[in-house]
């Protein structure tokens, strides 16, 4: 029976290029999961978009003398190109700048207000006397009131991960000029999170299928108790507050960005020609929603967004929030401001997508932080992708192509001693993938590739063909069949090379249409002339790549 799956992916700020931390944290796992469910024949909707409204965008626009919308449009275009090149297969990647998103956001705002979950209160806001401006949360820094870490921002502490109200910061200062801000009163709307604390705790406690870090973090947070949060700000860039007298204020970005999952689904439905189709991904028991995010985003997806959904009513809460831990770069914490990052457009200008997808999959920060190093990237590309999987495909296909008239051997038979476990490998990988345990799944596929190489080394069909053509045909037919299995197992991870193998084996059309099953090779099927799947990289270049880290980035 086919399942229906909503794949909701974090919304990147449209104020800078994408980097590998974001790819390993959210976009690649989401894409693997979506591709797996699509090839299984399930109904998938994968949505996200660029977050156009954060204050980082207004600051960047000020620095460059441009409008915020120009900055947002530039990076939105860059994101779209990056998804295309890396093979991140969104059904819709929109922006928070659409009229549709504003409409859906204002509807949620007004409904929560009508239901008594949004109220007015006076808030004391930081104002920098030097810069002569209200300081957005991200532009005030100080010591965290919870863990005493320095460098906590006005909205969140990166050290302990807790959301903060800027007035709670100890020794606050303006991030632009360092001046101690003064606090001024202003009237704003608040989301009554306290009203949801008990319901959320009951709900979260039942989520035993969540990753332990996500479950523990959320439970601990609720046991300490949520606080109400202001959801409007004195800024001019963002979604207008749909209440008279609030024309100079905007809905704050954290409140509206999470609504993007819903508004994007509605936009997708409208453009599909059936405006009501969004309901099948948000209502009823026949659908599961998965939110792919980095661990710094956990409270917004396991507490705040579910509270908003509870208060609104009639929409499904998240089924799972498989948040990833962080990716460090060459052993150090990734930092975009210090250019200690590997930028995706830069990577894609020089390398193929699948080697990166491979490394970030097999080294995915699922349960603890993992490290990216250029040396490991080169090593895994050369020793694993090229030497294990690529070599298996290449040597078998090339030999068969040359010695069997470019066709699957006519009288080849499966070597039952080897293939009895092959179906089992696919089931095991399927099990891991459905539980969002991607490392385990790709490791299983690579294990099968290794075993097949060993099998071939034992059989040596390249020598056997001279004395016993039938025995060579059998072992080659067996290896070809396992390669046909591997292209499917690896498809969610390595879509570009899996499609190539699919075609080399003589299959036509899109690999996804062939399903999550072992495609048996009809003897006599015409093969395509094989070419190497992956390129061996000069390991000396790893040193050069490492040197570039931390240098000025243009
Ligand atoms: Zn802290
Ligand atoms: Zn200042």
Coordinates of C-alpha atoms and ligand atoms in Angstrom, one line a residue:
X1 CA 0.0 0.0 0.0
X2 CA 1.4 3.4 -1.0
X3 CA 2.1 6.0 1.7
X4 CA 1.9 9.7 1.6
X5 CA 4.9 11.7 2.9
X6 CA 5.4 15.4 3.4
X7 CA 9.1 16.2 3.4
X8 CA 9.5 19.7 5.0
X9 CA 12.9 21.2 4.8
X10 CA 14.5 24.1 6.7
X11 CA 14.2 27.5 5.0
X12 CA 17.6 29.0 4.3
X13 CA 18.1 32.8 4.8
X14 CA 18.5 34.5 1.4
X15 CA 21.5 36.6 2.6
X16 CA 24.4 34.4 1.6
X17 CA 25.5 31.3 -0.3
X18 CA 24.8 27.8 0.9
X19 CA 27.6 25.9 2.6
X20 CA 28.2 22.2 3.4
X21 CA 27.0 22.5 7.0
X22 CA 23.5 23.2 5.7
X23 CA 23.7 20.5 3.1
X24 CA 24.7 17.8 5.6
X25 CA 22.3 19.2 8.2
X26 CA 19.1 19.3 6.2
X27 CA 19.0 19.3 2.4
X28 CA 20.8 16.1 1.6
X29 CA 19.0 13.9 4.2
X30 CA 15.7 15.4 3.0
X31 CA 16.5 14.6 -0.6
X32 CA 17.7 11.1 0.2
X33 CA 14.5 10.5 2.0
X34 CA 12.3 12.0 -0.7
X35 CA 14.0 10.0 -3.5
X36 CA 13.7 6.8 -1.5
X37 CA 10.0 7.2 -1.0
X38 CA 9.4 8.3 -4.6
X39 CA 11.3 5.2 -6.0
X40 CA 9.2 3.1 -3.6
X41 CA 6.1 4.4 -5.3
X42 CA 5.0 6.5 -2.4
X43 CA 3.4 9.9 -2.9
X44 CA 5.9 12.6 -1.8
X45 CA 5.8 16.3 -1.5
X46 CA 9.1 18.0 -0.7
X47 CA 8.9 21.7 -0.1
X48 CA 11.0 24.6 1.2
X49 CA 11.9 28.1 0.1
X50 CA 14.2 31.0 0.8
X51 CA 13.6 33.0 3.9
X52 CA 13.6 36.5 2.6
X53 CA 12.7 38.4 5.8
X54 CA 15.4 38.0 8.4
X55 CA 17.3 41.1 9.6
X56 CA 20.6 39.6 8.3
X57 CA 19.1 40.5 4.8
X58 CA 18.3 44.1 5.7
X59 CA 21.8 44.6 7.2
X60 CA 23.4 43.1 4.1
X61 CA 21.2 45.3 1.8
X62 CA 22.3 48.4 3.8
X63 CA 25.9 47.4 3.5
X64 CA 25.6 47.0 -0.3
X65 CA 23.3 50.0 -0.8
X66 CA 20.6 47.8 -2.3
X67 CA 17.0 46.9 -1.4
X68 CA 16.4 43.8 0.7
X69 CA 14.3 42.3 -2.1
X70 CA 17.3 42.6 -4.5
X71 CA 19.5 40.7 -2.1
X72 CA 16.9 38.0 -1.5
X73 CA 16.2 37.6 -5.2
X74 CA 19.9 37.2 -6.0
X75 CA 20.4 34.4 -3.4
X76 CA 17.1 32.7 -4.2
X77 CA 18.3 32.4 -7.8
X78 CA 21.6 31.0 -6.6
X79 CA 19.8 28.4 -4.3
X80 CA 17.7 27.2 -7.3
X81 CA 20.8 26.7 -9.4
X82 CA 22.6 24.8 -6.5
X83 CA 19.6 22.5 -6.0
X84 CA 19.6 21.7 -9.7
X85 CA 23.3 20.9 -9.8
X86 CA 23.4 19.0 -6.5
X87 CA 20.2 17.1 -7.4
X88 CA 18.2 18.3 -4.4
X89 CA 14.8 17.4 -5.8
X90 CA 12.2 19.9 -4.4
X91 CA 8.7 19.7 -5.7
X92 CA 8.5 23.3 -4.8
X93 CA 11.2 25.7 -3.6
X94 CA 9.5 29.0 -3.2
X95 CA 10.1 32.1 -1.0
X96 CA 8.5 33.8 1.9
X97 CA 8.1 36.9 -0.3
X98 CA 5.0 35.6 -2.1
X99 CA 1.4 37.1 -1.7
X100 CA 0.3 33.5 -0.9
X101 CA 2.7 33.2 2.0
X102 CA 1.6 36.6 3.5
X103 CA -2.0 35.5 3.2
X104 CA -1.5 32.1 4.9
X105 CA 0.6 33.8 7.6
X106 CA -2.0 36.5 8.3
X107 CA -4.7 33.9 8.4
X108 CA -2.8 31.9 11.1
X109 CA -2.1 35.1 13.0
X110 CA -5.7 36.2 13.0
X111 CA -7.1 32.7 13.9
X112 CA -4.6 32.3 16.8
X113 CA -5.7 35.8 18.0
X114 CA -9.4 34.9 17.7
X115 CA -8.7 31.7 19.6
X116 CA -7.1 33.6 22.4
X117 CA -3.5 32.5 21.8
X118 CA -2.2 35.9 20.7
X119 CA -2.4 38.9 23.0
X120 CA -1.0 42.5 23.2
X121 CA 1.6 43.5 25.6
X122 CA 4.3 46.1 26.1
X123 CA 7.8 45.0 25.4
X124 CA 11.0 46.6 26.2
X125 CA 13.3 46.7 23.2
X126 CA 16.9 47.4 22.8
X127 CA 17.8 50.6 21.0
X128 CA 21.4 51.6 20.2
X129 CA 22.0 55.3 20.9
X130 CA 25.1 55.2 18.8
X131 CA 23.6 53.6 15.7
X132 CA 20.2 55.3 16.3
X133 CA 18.2 52.2 15.6
X134 CA 16.1 49.5 17.2
X135 CA 18.4 46.5 17.5
X136 CA 17.0 43.3 15.9
X137 CA 17.6 40.2 18.0
X138 CA 20.6 39.1 16.0
X139 CA 22.3 42.4 16.5
X140 CA 22.4 42.4 20.2
X141 CA 24.9 40.1 22.0
X142 CA 25.7 39.3 25.6
X143 CA 26.1 36.6 28.1
X144 CA 23.5 33.7 28.1
X145 CA 21.3 33.9 31.3
X146 CA 21.0 30.1 31.2
X147 CA 24.5 28.8 30.6
X148 CA 26.7 31.9 31.0
X149 CA 28.3 31.5 27.6
X150 CA 29.4 34.8 26.0
X151 CA 28.3 35.7 22.5
X152 CA 24.7 34.7 23.0
X153 CA 22.4 36.6 20.6
X154 CA 19.1 38.3 21.4
X155 CA 17.1 35.4 20.1
X156 CA 19.1 32.3 20.9
X157 CA 22.2 31.0 22.6
X158 CA 24.2 28.8 20.3
X159 CA 26.0 27.2 23.2
X160 CA 23.0 25.7 25.0
X161 CA 20.5 26.1 22.1
X162 CA 17.9 27.9 24.1
X163 CA 15.7 30.7 22.8
X164 CA 16.3 34.0 24.6
X165 CA 14.4 37.3 24.9
X166 CA 17.0 40.0 24.3
X167 CA 16.2 41.7 27.6
X168 CA 17.4 38.6 29.5
X169 CA 20.9 38.9 28.2
X170 CA 23.6 39.7 30.7
X171 CA 25.8 42.7 29.8
X172 CA 24.2 43.3 26.4
X173 CA 25.9 45.3 23.7
X174 CA 25.2 46.3 20.1
X175 CA 26.9 43.9 17.7
X176 CA 27.5 46.6 15.1
X177 CA 29.3 49.2 17.3
X178 CA 29.6 47.6 20.8
X179 CA 27.6 50.3 22.6
X180 CA 25.4 49.2 25.5
X181 CA 21.8 49.6 24.3
X182 CA 19.0 51.4 26.1
X183 CA 15.7 49.6 26.4
X184 CA 12.5 51.4 25.1
X185 CA 8.9 50.4 25.5
X186 CA 6.8 49.4 22.5
X187 CA 3.4 47.6 22.1
X188 CA 3.5 44.2 20.5
X189 CA 1.7 40.9 20.0
X190 CA 2.7 37.8 21.9
X191 CA 2.2 34.1 21.2
X192 CA 0.8 32.5 24.4
X193 CA 3.2 29.5 24.4
X194 CA 2.5 28.9 28.1
X195 CA -1.0 27.7 27.2
X196 CA 0.5 24.8 25.2
X197 CA 3.1 23.5 27.6
X198 CA 1.2 20.6 29.1
X199 CA -0.3 19.5 25.8
X200 CA 3.1 19.6 24.1
X201 CA 4.7 17.6 26.9
X202 CA 2.0 14.9 26.5
X203 CA 2.5 14.9 22.8
X204 CA 6.3 14.9 22.9
X205 CA 6.5 12.1 25.4
X206 CA 4.8 9.7 23.0
X207 CA 7.4 10.4 20.3
X208 CA 9.6 7.5 21.1
X209 CA 10.5 7.1 17.5
X210 CA 12.3 10.5 17.5
X211 CA 16.0 10.7 17.7
X212 CA 17.2 10.7 21.3
X213 CA 18.8 14.2 21.0
X214 CA 15.6 15.7 19.6
X215 CA 13.3 14.0 22.1
X216 CA 15.5 14.8 25.2
X217 CA 16.1 18.4 24.2
X218 CA 12.4 19.0 23.7
X219 CA 11.3 17.2 26.8
X220 CA 13.8 19.0 29.0
X221 CA 12.8 22.3 27.6
X222 CA 9.1 21.7 28.3
X223 CA 9.8 20.5 31.8
X224 CA 11.5 23.8 32.5
X225 CA 8.4 25.5 31.0
X226 CA 7.9 27.6 27.8
X227 CA 7.6 31.4 27.9
X228 CA 5.3 33.5 25.8
X229 CA 7.2 35.2 23.0
X230 CA 6.7 38.5 21.1
X231 CA 5.8 37.8 17.4
X232 CA 5.9 41.4 16.0
X233 CA 8.8 43.8 15.7
X234 CA 9.4 47.5 14.9
X235 CA 10.9 46.8 11.5
X236 CA 9.8 47.7 8.0
X237 CA 10.9 44.5 6.1
X238 CA 8.5 41.6 6.6
X239 CA 4.9 40.6 6.6
X240 CA 2.5 43.3 7.7
X241 CA 0.5 42.8 10.9
X242 CA -3.1 42.5 9.9
X243 CA -4.4 44.8 12.7
X244 CA -5.2 48.5 12.4
X245 CA -2.7 50.7 14.2
X246 CA 0.2 48.3 13.5
X247 CA 1.1 49.6 10.1
X248 CA 4.7 50.4 11.1
X249 CA 5.3 46.9 12.5
X250 CA 5.9 43.5 10.9
X251 CA 5.4 39.9 11.9
X252 CA 8.6 38.6 13.2
X253 CA 10.5 36.2 11.0
X254 CA 10.6 33.1 13.3
X255 CA 6.8 33.1 13.5
X256 CA 6.2 33.3 9.8
X257 CA 9.1 31.2 8.4
X258 CA 7.7 27.9 9.9
X259 CA 4.4 28.7 8.3
X260 CA 6.2 28.4 5.0
X261 CA 5.8 24.6 5.1
X262 CA 2.0 25.1 4.9
X263 CA 2.0 28.0 2.6
X264 CA 4.4 26.3 0.2
X265 CA 2.0 23.2 0.1
X266 CA -0.9 25.5 -0.7
X267 CA 1.1 27.2 -3.5
X268 CA 2.1 23.8 -4.9
X269 CA -1.6 22.7 -4.8
X270 CA -2.7 25.9 -6.6
X271 CA -0.2 25.5 -9.4
X272 CA -1.1 21.8 -9.8
X273 CA -4.6 22.9 -10.8
X274 CA -6.3 21.5 -7.7
X275 CA -6.2 24.2 -4.9
X276 CA -7.7 21.8 -2.3
X277 CA -5.0 19.2 -2.8
X278 CA -2.9 20.6 0.0
X279 CA -5.2 19.0 2.5
X280 CA -4.0 15.5 1.6
X281 CA -0.6 16.5 3.0
X282 CA -1.8 18.3 6.2
X283 CA -5.0 16.6 7.3
X284 CA -6.1 13.1 8.3
X285 CA -4.3 9.9 9.1
X286 CA -3.1 9.0 5.6
X287 CA 0.0 11.2 5.7
X288 CA 3.2 11.5 7.7
X289 CA 5.2 14.8 7.9
X290 CA 9.0 14.8 8.3
X291 CA 10.9 18.0 9.1
X292 CA 14.6 18.0 8.1
X293 CA 16.5 20.7 10.0
X294 CA 19.8 21.3 11.8
X295 CA 19.9 20.9 15.6
X296 CA 19.9 24.7 16.2
X297 CA 16.3 24.7 14.9
X298 CA 14.9 22.0 17.1
X299 CA 12.7 24.1 19.5
X300 CA 11.0 25.9 16.6
X301 CA 10.0 22.6 15.0
X302 CA 9.2 20.4 18.1
X303 CA 7.6 23.1 20.3
X304 CA 6.7 26.4 18.7
X305 CA 5.4 25.2 15.3
X306 CA 3.4 22.4 17.0
X307 CA 2.0 24.9 19.5
X308 CA 0.9 27.2 16.6
X309 CA -0.7 24.2 14.8
X310 CA -2.5 23.1 18.0
X311 CA -3.8 26.7 18.5
X312 CA -5.0 26.9 14.9
X313 CA -6.6 23.5 14.8
X314 CA -7.4 21.0 12.1
X315 CA -3.8 20.5 10.8
X316 CA -1.4 17.6 11.5
X317 CA 1.5 18.0 13.9
X318 CA 5.0 16.8 12.8
X319 CA 5.4 13.1 12.7
X320 CA 9.1 13.2 12.9
X321 CA 11.8 15.9 13.2
X322 CA 15.1 14.1 12.3
X323 CA 17.4 17.0 13.2
X324 CA 21.0 16.5 12.4
X325 CA 24.0 17.5 14.5
X326 CA 26.6 19.8 13.2
X327 CA 29.3 19.4 10.5
X328 CA 32.7 20.7 11.6
X329 CA 35.3 21.7 8.9
X330 CA 38.8 20.4 9.3
X331 CA 38.2 19.8 13.0
X332 CA 36.9 23.3 13.7
X333 CA 33.4 24.8 14.2
X334 CA 32.1 26.1 10.9
X335 CA 32.0 29.9 10.8
X336 CA 30.5 31.8 7.8
X337 CA 31.8 35.1 9.1
X338 CA 35.3 33.8 9.3
X339 CA 34.9 32.0 6.0
X340 CA 35.7 28.7 7.8
X341 CA 33.2 27.0 5.5
X342 CA 33.1 25.1 2.2
X343 CA 30.6 27.0 0.0
X344 CA 28.4 24.9 -2.2
X345 CA 28.6 27.1 -5.4
X346 CA 32.4 27.0 -5.1
X347 CA 32.4 23.2 -4.7
X348 CA 30.0 22.7 -7.6
X349 CA 32.1 24.9 -9.9
X350 CA 35.0 22.4 -9.6
X351 CA 33.6 18.9 -8.7
X352 CA 30.8 16.5 -9.5
X353 CA 27.7 16.3 -7.2
X354 CA 27.8 12.6 -6.4
X355 CA 31.2 12.5 -4.6
X356 CA 30.0 15.1 -2.2
X357 CA 26.7 13.4 -1.7
X358 CA 28.6 10.2 -1.0
X359 CA 30.9 11.7 1.6
X360 CA 28.2 13.6 3.4
X361 CA 25.9 10.6 3.4
X362 CA 28.5 8.1 4.7
X363 CA 29.7 10.7 7.2
X364 CA 26.3 12.3 8.1
X365 CA 26.1 14.0 11.5
X366 CA 23.0 11.9 12.5
X367 CA 23.7 11.3 16.1
X368 CA 26.8 13.3 16.8
X369 CA 28.9 16.0 15.1
X370 CA 31.0 14.8 12.2
X371 CA 33.9 16.4 10.4
X372 CA 34.5 17.4 6.8
X373 CA 38.0 17.5 5.6
X374 CA 39.3 17.8 2.1
X375 CA 41.7 15.0 2.6
X376 CA 38.9 12.6 3.6
X377 CA 36.9 13.8 0.6
X378 CA 39.7 12.9 -1.8
X379 CA 40.4 9.7 0.0
X380 CA 36.8 8.5 0.0
X381 CA 36.3 9.5 -3.6
X382 CA 39.4 7.6 -4.7
X383 CA 39.4 4.6 -2.4
X384 CA 35.7 4.0 -2.1
X385 CA 33.7 5.5 -4.9
X386 CA 36.3 5.0 -7.6
X387 CA 38.1 1.9 -6.3
X388 CA 35.1 -0.1 -4.9
X389 CA 31.9 0.8 -6.6
X390 CA 33.1 2.6 -9.7
X391 CA 35.6 -0.1 -10.5
X392 CA 33.1 -2.9 -10.0
X393 CA 30.7 -1.3 -12.5
X394 CA 33.4 -0.3 -14.9
X395 CA 35.3 -3.6 -15.1
X396 CA 32.2 -5.8 -15.3
X397 CA 30.4 -3.6 -17.9
X398 CA 33.5 -3.1 -20.0
X399 CA 34.4 -6.7 -20.1
X400 CA 30.9 -7.9 -20.9
X401 CA 30.5 -5.2 -23.5
X402 CA 33.6 -6.3 -25.3
X403 CA 33.3 -10.0 -25.0
X404 CA 29.5 -10.6 -25.3
X405 CA 28.7 -8.4 -28.3
X406 CA 27.6 -5.4 -26.2
X407 CA 24.8 -7.5 -24.6
X408 CA 23.8 -9.1 -21.3
X409 CA 25.2 -12.7 -21.7
X410 CA 22.6 -14.9 -23.5
X411 CA 23.0 -18.0 -21.4
X412 CA 24.1 -16.4 -18.2
X413 CA 22.8 -17.9 -15.0
X414 CA 22.6 -16.4 -11.5
X415 CA 25.1 -17.9 -9.1
X416 CA 22.6 -18.8 -6.3
X417 CA 25.2 -19.1 -3.6
X418 CA 25.9 -15.3 -4.0
X419 CA 22.5 -13.8 -4.9
X420 CA 20.5 -15.4 -2.1
X421 CA 21.4 -12.5 0.2
X422 CA 21.0 -9.8 -2.4
X423 CA 17.2 -9.2 -1.9
X424 CA 17.9 -9.2 1.8
X425 CA 20.4 -6.3 1.4
X426 CA 17.7 -4.3 -0.3
X427 CA 15.2 -4.9 2.6
X428 CA 17.8 -4.0 5.2
X429 CA 18.6 -0.7 3.4
X430 CA 14.9 0.0 3.0
X431 CA 14.4 -0.4 6.7
X432 CA 17.3 2.0 7.6
X433 CA 16.1 4.6 5.0
X434 CA 12.6 4.6 6.3
X435 CA 13.9 5.3 9.8
X436 CA 16.1 8.2 8.5
X437 CA 19.3 6.2 9.3
X438 CA 21.0 7.1 6.1
X439 CA 24.6 6.2 7.1
X440 CA 23.6 2.6 7.8
X441 CA 21.8 2.3 4.5
X442 CA 24.6 3.6 2.3
X443 CA 27.1 1.5 4.2
X444 CA 25.0 -1.6 3.5
X445 CA 25.2 -0.8 -0.3
X446 CA 28.9 -0.3 -0.2
X447 CA 29.3 -3.6 1.7
X448 CA 27.4 -5.3 -1.2
X449 CA 29.8 -3.7 -3.7
X450 CA 32.8 -5.0 -1.7
X451 CA 31.4 -8.5 -1.5
X452 CA 30.7 -8.5 -5.2
X453 CA 34.3 -7.4 -6.0
X454 CA 35.6 -10.2 -3.8
X455 CA 33.3 -12.7 -5.6
X456 CA 34.7 -11.6 -8.9
X457 CA 38.2 -11.8 -7.7
X458 CA 37.6 -15.4 -6.8
X459 CA 35.9 -16.3 -10.0
X460 CA 38.2 -14.3 -12.3
X461 CA 35.9 -14.4 -15.4
X462 CA 38.6 -12.5 -17.3
X463 CA 40.8 -15.6 -17.2
X464 CA 38.0 -18.2 -17.0
X465 CA 36.5 -17.0 -20.3
X466 CA 39.4 -18.6 -22.2
X467 CA 38.7 -22.1 -20.9
X468 CA 35.1 -22.1 -19.8
X469 CA 32.9 -19.4 -21.5
X470 CA 29.8 -20.6 -19.7
X471 CA 31.3 -20.2 -16.2
X472 CA 32.6 -16.7 -17.1
X473 CA 29.1 -15.8 -18.4
X474 CA 27.5 -17.0 -15.2
X475 CA 29.8 -15.0 -12.9
X476 CA 29.5 -11.9 -15.0
X477 CA 25.8 -12.3 -15.3
X478 CA 25.6 -12.6 -11.5
X479 CA 27.8 -9.5 -11.1
X480 CA 25.7 -7.5 -13.6
X481 CA 22.6 -8.5 -11.7
X482 CA 24.0 -7.3 -8.4
X483 CA 25.1 -4.0 -10.1
X484 CA 21.4 -3.7 -11.2
X485 CA 20.5 -4.0 -7.5
X486 CA 23.2 -1.5 -6.4
X487 CA 22.0 1.2 -8.8
X488 CA 18.6 1.1 -7.0
X489 CA 20.0 0.9 -3.4
X490 CA 22.3 3.8 -4.2
X491 CA 19.8 5.9 -6.1
X492 CA 18.6 8.0 -3.1
X493 CA 22.3 8.9 -2.4
X494 CA 23.9 9.0 -5.8
X495 CA 21.1 9.8 -8.2
X496 CA 23.3 11.0 -11.1
X497 CA 25.5 7.9 -11.3
X498 CA 22.6 5.5 -10.6
X499 CA 20.8 6.9 -13.6
X500 CA 24.0 6.4 -15.7
X501 CA 24.3 2.7 -14.5
X502 CA 20.7 2.3 -15.3
X503 CA 21.3 3.3 -18.9
X504 CA 24.6 1.4 -19.2
X505 CA 22.7 -1.7 -18.3
X506 CA 20.4 -1.1 -21.2
X507 CA 17.3 0.2 -19.3
X508 CA 15.5 3.1 -20.8
X509 CA 13.9 6.2 -19.1
X510 CA 14.0 7.3 -15.6
X511 CA 15.4 4.9 -12.9
X512 CA 12.8 6.2 -10.5
X513 CA 10.0 4.7 -12.6
X514 CA 11.5 1.2 -12.2
X515 CA 10.7 1.1 -8.5
X516 CA 12.5 -0.1 -5.3
X517 CA 13.1 -3.6 -6.4
X518 CA 15.7 -5.8 -8.0
X519 CA 15.4 -5.4 -11.7
X520 CA 16.4 -8.6 -13.3
X521 CA 18.4 -8.4 -16.5
X522 CA 16.9 -10.0 -19.5
X523 CA 19.6 -12.0 -21.2
X524 CA 20.5 -10.5 -24.6
X525 CA 19.5 -6.9 -23.4
X526 CA 21.7 -4.5 -25.3
X527 CA 24.1 -2.5 -23.1
X528 CA 25.2 1.0 -23.6
X529 CA 28.9 1.5 -24.1
X530 CA 30.2 2.1 -20.5
X531 CA 32.3 5.1 -19.4
X532 CA 33.9 5.5 -16.0
X533 CA 31.3 6.5 -13.4
X534 CA 33.6 8.6 -11.2
X535 CA 36.8 10.5 -11.7
X536 CA 40.0 9.8 -9.6
X537 CA 41.2 13.0 -8.0
X538 CA 44.7 14.1 -7.4
X539 CA 45.1 13.9 -3.7
X540 CA 47.8 16.6 -3.7
X541 CA 44.9 19.1 -4.4
X542 CA 43.5 18.4 -1.0
X543 CA 46.3 20.5 0.5
X544 CA 45.4 23.4 -1.8
X545 CA 41.7 23.2 -0.9
X546 CA 42.5 23.2 2.8
X547 CA 44.7 26.3 2.4
X548 CA 41.8 28.2 0.9
X549 CA 39.8 27.8 4.1
X550 CA 39.6 31.0 6.2
X551 CA 40.9 33.2 3.4
X552 CA 38.9 36.1 2.2
X553 CA 35.9 35.0 0.1
X554 CA 34.5 37.1 -2.6
Ligands
LIG1 ZN1 23.3 29.4 26.8
LIG2 ZN1 25.3 50.3 17.7

